[in-house]
Structures are given as structure tokens and as C-alpha cells.
XYZ file of N, CA, C and O in Angstrom:
492
model
N -53.817 39.373 -25.774
C -53.878 40.451 -25.785
C -53.139 41.005 -24.096
O -53.177 39.923 -23.209
N -52.542 42.025 -24.252
C -51.525 42.218 -22.925
C -52.475 42.828 -22.040
O -53.792 43.221 -22.255
N -52.252 42.354 -20.863
C -52.851 43.182 -19.731
C -51.943 43.991 -18.693
O -50.776 43.795 -18.073
N -52.503 45.088 -18.319
C -51.662 45.768 -17.524
C -52.328 46.038 -16.078
O -53.634 46.028 -15.614
N -51.597 45.995 -15.101
C -52.684 45.790 -13.753
C -51.625 47.016 -12.936
O -50.489 47.130 -13.015
N -52.434 47.788 -12.495
C -52.051 48.850 -11.342
C -52.432 48.755 -10.130
O -53.601 48.782 -9.837
N -51.508 48.848 -8.947
C -52.042 48.720 -7.635
C -51.832 49.757 -7.011
O -50.582 50.253 -6.820
N -52.416 50.363 -6.468
C -51.866 51.468 -5.062
C -53.078 52.788 -5.293
O -54.297 53.001 -6.255
N -53.285 53.577 -4.257
C -54.119 54.432 -4.495
C -53.814 56.166 -4.797
O -52.304 56.346 -5.133
N -54.478 56.661 -5.472
C -54.583 57.938 -6.146
C -53.197 57.690 -6.790
O -53.003 58.705 -7.378
N -53.815 56.469 -7.657
C -52.741 56.908 -9.198
C -53.528 57.319 -10.134
O -54.820 57.327 -10.550
N -53.064 57.934 -11.250
C -53.613 58.544 -12.762
C -53.045 57.373 -13.928
O -51.674 57.370 -13.796
N -53.855 56.855 -14.400
C -53.791 56.380 -15.676
C -54.152 57.054 -17.190
O -55.282 57.793 -16.913
N -53.117 57.756 -17.992
C -53.710 58.233 -19.184
C -53.074 57.174 -20.297
O -52.125 56.985 -20.391
N -54.040 57.225 -21.187
C -53.629 56.239 -22.677
C -54.637 56.913 -23.673
O -55.553 57.401 -23.413
N -54.173 57.011 -24.929
C -54.349 57.680 -26.155
C -55.348 56.496 -26.452
O -56.453 56.911 -26.790
N -54.744 55.296 -26.650
C -55.564 53.886 -26.841
C -55.650 52.943 -26.514
O -54.283 52.505 -26.204
N -56.916 52.246 -25.608
C -56.495 51.224 -25.107
C -57.131 50.076 -25.754
O -58.075 49.698 -25.896
N -55.923 49.008 -26.290
C -56.618 47.665 -26.982
C -56.118 46.700 -26.071
O -56.601 45.860 -26.690
N -55.873 47.008 -24.872
C -55.526 45.868 -23.907
C -56.571 45.824 -22.785
O -57.714 46.505 -22.677
N -56.104 45.184 -21.954
C -56.991 44.618 -20.255
C -56.087 45.652 -19.447
O -54.908 45.433 -19.225
N -57.152 46.887 -19.297
C -56.243 47.472 -18.329
C -56.894 47.360 -16.783
O -58.512 47.884 -16.542
N -56.221 46.994 -15.597
C -56.892 46.770 -14.343
C -56.262 47.838 -13.403
O -55.101 47.741 -13.079
N -57.098 48.400 -12.607
C -56.696 49.620 -11.498
C -57.229 48.967 -10.457
O -58.347 48.954 -10.045
N -56.554 48.801 -9.047
C -56.977 48.792 -8.199
C -56.548 49.654 -6.892
O -55.289 49.745 -6.741
N -57.150 50.133 -6.401
C -57.188 51.503 -5.287
C -58.335 52.459 -5.206
O -58.918 52.616 -6.192
N -58.072 53.621 -4.508
C -58.951 54.224 -4.292
C -58.466 55.481 -4.659
O -56.878 55.818 -4.603
N -59.532 56.574 -4.834
C -59.238 58.106 -5.453
C -58.114 57.594 -6.704
O -57.213 58.732 -7.044
N -58.512 56.574 -7.820
C -57.681 56.633 -8.996
C -58.610 57.503 -10.113
O -59.372 57.695 -9.983
N -57.352 57.704 -11.007
C -58.393 58.611 -12.558
C -57.976 57.790 -13.577
O -56.593 57.817 -13.735
N -58.475 57.509 -14.375
C -58.164 56.681 -15.524
C -58.826 57.524 -16.637
O -59.981 57.502 -16.918
N -57.597 58.071 -17.545
C -58.521 58.973 -18.849
C -57.657 58.258 -19.973
O -56.694 57.719 -20.202
N -58.860 57.878 -21.198
C -58.681 57.473 -21.890
C -59.441 57.734 -23.113
O -60.749 58.035 -22.902
N -58.638 58.137 -24.281
C -59.355 58.588 -25.481
C -60.036 57.476 -26.235
O -61.516 57.934 -26.489
N -59.450 56.502 -26.725
C -60.117 55.663 -27.165
C -59.956 54.314 -26.679
O -58.974 53.596 -26.589
N -61.280 53.645 -25.877
C -61.130 52.148 -25.486
C -61.691 51.041 -26.269
O -62.797 50.908 -26.783
N -60.688 50.147 -26.565
C -61.155 49.281 -27.447
C -61.070 47.965 -26.958
O -61.349 46.487 -27.815
N -60.383 47.827 -25.701
C -60.371 46.248 -24.831
C -60.922 46.608 -23.837
O -62.335 46.826 -23.722
N -60.277 46.617 -22.343
C -61.600 46.208 -21.072
C -60.820 47.226 -19.981
O -59.436 47.075 -20.078
N -61.461 47.885 -19.477
C -60.783 48.652 -18.228
C -61.945 48.420 -17.022
O -62.916 48.393 -16.940
N -60.829 48.028 -16.069
C -61.623 47.368 -14.900
C -60.778 48.018 -13.646
O -59.693 48.290 -13.561
N -61.727 48.981 -12.904
C -61.013 49.694 -11.743
C -61.944 49.120 -10.522
O -63.482 49.441 -10.780
N -61.014 48.858 -9.489
C -61.581 48.635 -8.548
C -61.123 49.485 -7.206
O -60.132 49.431 -6.876
N -62.481 50.290 -6.315
C -61.892 51.345 -5.689
C -62.908 52.263 -5.191
O -63.636 52.134 -6.236
N -62.899 52.808 -4.575
C -63.638 53.900 -3.880
C -63.008 55.166 -4.301
O -61.860 55.697 -4.325
N -64.267 56.088 -4.701
C -64.018 57.493 -5.494
C -63.236 57.560 -6.529
O -62.466 58.538 -6.675
N -63.289 56.651 -7.566
C -62.609 56.875 -8.703
C -63.239 57.354 -9.669
O -64.548 57.333 -10.006
N -62.479 57.484 -10.818
C -63.197 58.269 -11.752
C -62.476 57.531 -13.045
O -61.433 57.669 -13.327
N -63.386 57.373 -14.179
C -63.062 56.962 -15.297
C -63.487 57.767 -16.511
O -64.636 58.209 -16.668
N -62.862 58.365 -17.263
C -62.894 59.213 -18.530
C -62.661 58.848 -20.280
O -61.663 58.200 -19.898
N -63.447 58.648 -20.432
C -63.523 57.657 -21.806
C -64.161 58.788 -22.903
O -65.330 58.811 -22.619
N -63.300 59.198 -24.100
C -64.276 59.920 -24.963
C -64.703 58.896 -26.531
O -66.092 59.293 -26.456
N -64.221 57.859 -26.616
C -64.795 57.077 -27.295
C -65.074 55.323 -27.106
O -63.895 54.947 -26.701
N -65.759 55.414 -26.713
C -66.072 53.500 -25.856
C -66.369 52.362 -26.933
O -67.646 52.749 -27.368
N -65.741 51.334 -27.546
C -65.803 50.337 -28.365
C -66.083 49.183 -27.375
O -66.174 48.392 -27.705
N -65.119 49.275 -26.093
C -65.148 47.850 -25.362
C -65.988 47.844 -24.060
O -66.846 48.355 -24.401
N -64.999 47.323 -22.899
C -65.808 47.618 -22.013
C -65.345 47.943 -20.856
O -63.804 48.140 -20.435
N -66.281 48.771 -19.964
C -65.748 49.204 -18.815
C -66.256 48.984 -17.566
O -67.398 48.793 -17.425
N -65.762 48.402 -16.291
C -66.224 47.940 -15.110
C -65.773 48.634 -14.119
O -64.425 48.706 -14.022
N -66.690 49.398 -13.227
C -65.930 49.817 -12.601
C -66.876 49.215 -10.845
O -68.030 48.963 -10.899
N -66.106 48.751 -9.964
C -66.455 48.724 -8.510
C -66.456 49.251 -7.383
O -64.900 49.562 -7.314
N -67.176 49.825 -6.926
C -66.869 50.670 -5.553
C -67.752 51.806 -5.365
O -68.634 52.493 -6.429
N -67.561 52.158 -4.304
C -68.424 53.508 -3.533
C -68.214 54.500 -4.718
O -66.859 55.136 -4.647
N -69.219 56.023 -4.601
C -68.650 57.086 -5.291
C -68.040 57.600 -6.238
O -67.119 58.194 -6.636
N -68.155 56.259 -7.075
C -67.576 56.137 -8.650
C -68.145 57.083 -9.840
O -69.291 57.630 -9.427
N -67.218 57.788 -10.727
C -68.025 58.241 -11.693
C -67.421 57.981 -12.711
O -65.960 57.764 -13.097
N -68.050 57.509 -13.842
C -67.622 57.014 -15.033
C -68.137 58.402 -15.997
O -69.748 58.076 -16.230
N -67.359 58.757 -17.050
C -67.758 59.510 -18.027
C -67.398 59.222 -19.601
O -66.084 58.931 -19.603
N -68.626 59.052 -20.302
C -68.114 58.557 -21.672
C -68.347 59.503 -22.499
O -69.525 59.844 -22.365
N -68.222 60.315 -23.505
C -68.347 61.219 -24.655
C -69.457 60.417 -25.494
O -70.296 60.631 -26.036
N -68.780 59.048 -25.993
C -69.297 58.753 -27.280
C -69.199 57.182 -27.179
O -68.413 56.649 -26.699
N -70.279 56.307 -27.067
C -70.944 55.130 -26.811
C -71.121 54.710 -28.329
O -71.653 55.109 -28.815
N -70.301 53.074 -28.613
C -70.336 52.497 -29.760
C -71.142 51.200 -29.538
O -71.118 50.841 -28.264
N -72.222 51.074 -30.299
C -73.318 49.862 -30.335
C -72.424 48.625 -30.338
O -71.392 48.518 -30.481
N -72.907 47.765 -28.975
C -71.627 46.298 -28.656
C -71.127 46.706 -27.474
O -70.482 46.023 -27.152
N -70.910 48.017 -27.300
C -69.819 48.311 -25.858
C -70.849 48.041 -24.556
O -71.913 47.624 -24.716
N -69.883 47.947 -23.535
C -70.408 47.628 -22.339
C -69.946 48.454 -21.190
O -68.572 48.418 -21.123
N -70.552 48.730 -20.211
C -70.425 49.777 -19.090
C -71.121 49.207 -17.997
O -72.592 49.102 -18.062
N -70.891 48.580 -16.722
C -70.924 48.132 -15.652
C -70.592 48.668 -14.441
O -69.173 49.005 -14.223
N -71.516 49.202 -13.644
C -71.210 49.746 -12.524
C -71.451 49.095 -11.420
O -72.935 49.144 -11.307
N -71.150 48.803 -10.254
C -71.737 48.397 -8.982
C -71.107 49.181 -7.808
O -69.942 49.359 -7.585
N -71.810 49.637 -7.149
C -71.678 50.412 -5.563
C -72.498 51.430 -5.700
O -73.035 51.784 -6.590
N -72.458 51.929 -4.014
C -73.578 52.843 -4.093
C -73.144 53.999 -4.262
O -71.924 54.351 -4.326
N -73.786 55.177 -4.789
C -73.439 56.705 -5.371
C -72.274 56.673 -6.586
O -71.629 57.798 -6.383
N -72.647 55.776 -7.087
C -72.128 56.055 -8.332
C -72.647 56.995 -9.235
O -73.905 56.671 -9.719
N -71.918 57.000 -10.695
C -72.606 58.108 -11.484
C -72.020 57.756 -12.722
O -70.746 57.247 -13.274
N -73.182 57.617 -14.005
C -72.608 57.462 -15.304
C -73.078 58.376 -16.116
O -74.324 59.034 -15.801
N -72.049 59.493 -16.700
C -72.508 60.606 -17.796
C -72.177 60.244 -19.305
O -71.027 59.617 -19.182
N -73.197 60.086 -20.008
C -73.132 59.780 -21.507
C -73.246 60.735 -22.253
O -74.409 61.170 -22.065
N -72.247 61.431 -23.045
C -72.697 62.353 -24.168
C -72.819 63.995 -22.971
O -74.191 64.523 -23.723
N -72.540 64.043 -21.699
C -73.100 65.069 -20.925
C -74.175 65.006 -20.106
O -74.542 65.760 -19.523
N -75.032 63.830 -20.367
C -76.525 63.551 -19.699
C -75.862 62.351 -18.788
O -75.628 61.319 -19.102
N -76.694 62.418 -17.636
C -76.590 61.632 -16.349
C -77.520 60.450 -16.662
O -78.857 60.546 -17.355
N -76.954 59.288 -17.026
C -77.894 58.366 -17.265
C -77.841 57.162 -15.934
O -77.013 57.336 -15.037
N -78.818 56.459 -15.546
C -79.136 55.664 -14.430
C -78.433 54.386 -14.283
O -78.223 53.812 -15.768
N -77.753 53.771 -13.182
C -76.930 53.006 -13.108
C -77.531 51.922 -12.857
O -76.785 50.710 -12.353
N -78.875 51.805 -12.466
C -79.407 50.718 -11.374
C -79.569 50.754 -10.126
O -78.377 51.421 -9.591
N -80.267 50.133 -9.336
C -80.018 50.052 -7.858
C -78.813 49.123 -7.328
O -78.313 48.299 -8.053
N -78.504 49.351 -6.254
C -77.202 48.729 -5.622
C -78.015 48.184 -4.236
O -78.575 49.024 -3.659
N -77.956 46.800 -4.176
C -78.527 46.551 -3.063
C -77.628 45.046 -2.803
O -77.461 44.011 -3.693
N -77.172 45.085 -1.545
C -76.174 43.835 -1.352
C -77.194 42.647 -0.750
O -77.869 42.760 -0.312
N -76.762 41.718 -1.338
C -77.622 40.227 -1.341
C -76.730 39.319 -0.727
O -75.995 39.008 -0.650
N -77.556 38.459 0.225
C -77.233 37.016 0.825
C -77.065 35.860 -0.674
O -77.783 36.352 -1.633
N -76.571 35.127 -0.268
C -76.722 33.947 -1.324
C -78.240 33.213 -1.370
O -78.808 33.162 -0.298
N -78.515 33.088 -2.593
C -80.138 32.595 -2.498
C -80.568 31.145 -2.138
O -81.209 30.614 -1.556
N -78.952 30.405 -1.430
C -79.494 28.981 -0.884
C -79.559 29.364 0.797
O -79.683 28.407 1.298
N -79.082 30.524 1.310
C -79.082 30.804 2.414
C -80.064 31.386 3.322
O -80.897 32.400 2.574
N -80.379 30.925 4.679
C -81.777 31.855 5.078
C -81.697 32.584 6.003
O -82.459 34.017 6.083
N -80.257 33.091 6.147
C -79.922 34.294 7.335
C -78.486 34.296 7.005
O -77.868 33.656 6.470
N -77.971 35.415 7.689
C -76.726 35.888 7.884
C -75.475 34.882 8.548
O -74.657 34.753 8.156
N -76.147 34.044 9.693
C -75.551 33.450 10.158
C -75.272 31.983 8.962
O -73.767 31.612 9.326
N -75.808 31.319 8.050
C -75.511 30.976 7.170
C -73.998 31.292 6.494
O -73.158 30.395 6.248
N -74.227 32.252 6.115
C -73.136 32.960 5.120
C -71.585 33.062 5.921
O -70.632 32.715 5.666
N -72.276 33.670 7.471
C -70.806 33.488 8.255
C -70.104 32.459 8.487
O -69.047 32.335 8.322
N -70.899 31.288 8.617
C -70.423 29.931 9.044
C -69.457 29.100 7.758
O -68.708 28.702 8.116
N -70.320 29.682 6.777
C -69.591 28.821 5.361
C -68.236 29.630 5.217
O -67.351 28.862 4.610
N -68.262 30.754 5.194
C -67.090 31.820 5.085
C -65.914 31.347 6.288
O -64.808 31.410 5.993
N -66.436 31.256 6.953
C -65.351 31.158 8.525
C -64.874 29.704 8.365
O -63.775 29.471 8.467
N -65.654 28.843 7.733
C -65.239 27.405 7.595
C -64.507 27.097 6.590
O -62.899 26.618 6.637
N -64.357 28.005 5.557
C -63.591 28.176 4.248
C -62.133 28.770 4.840
O -61.312 28.476 4.300
N -61.984 29.888 5.522
C -60.971 30.506 5.899
C -60.010 29.786 7.111
O -59.058 29.760 6.578
N -60.828 29.066 7.566
C -59.983 27.960 8.714
C -59.164 26.848 8.072
O -58.394 26.387 8.359
N -59.648 26.599 6.928
C -58.841 25.480 5.944
C -57.784 25.938 5.555
O -56.912 25.511 5.737
């Protein structure tokens, strides 16, 4: 399966059919796909994904994102991670679940997390 990666802010991607892996990293990006049979992954704030027919996977990570799907097919997946994100399916807004930052289940407090990150970066 081919993989397309696009990096930068304010990028616009339009595809008729997506049978591949499409990864977009940047803020204020717009992705428009008529038929998604592969995987769309967008990482950034204020991004928008518009899919007419979804057979594959859509992942959105970032705040203030918007995913619009006209027709979902059984077995497809849509995952959204971030605050103030919206999912609209067939003109109706769906809940995206809660967003809550979490610490590692093995850490007692934030100092443990910062210590482990600092040690890793210093190596």
C-alpha cells in the first residue's frame, strides 16, 4: 500500500478515491476525499476532514478539528482525539467521547512523569 505524507500548515488535499495511507501533519489543513478505502491520518489543530463515503479509517489528532462523513460503511473506523472536536455523520452531529489528559497509570504524580522524560532526553 502506498503512503503519502504531507507536512506543513494550511495544506489542502483533494482526492477522488483514497486506497492508500494519507498522512497530513500541520495546522489549518483541509482534506477532502470522495471515497476513502484506506487510511487518513491528520495531526494538527483547526483541521478539517470531509469524506463522502468511508470504507476505511479516519484518525484526527488535535484541537478544534472537524470530521464530516456523509456515508459510513459497516466496519469503518473514525477516531478523534483532542478538545473541541466535532464529528458530523449524514448531517447529524455525533458525540466524540470525552477528552482528558492522563498520567501514566504507573506514576504517582507529575514529577515522576517529568523525571522519566528528562532522563530519556538527556541520554
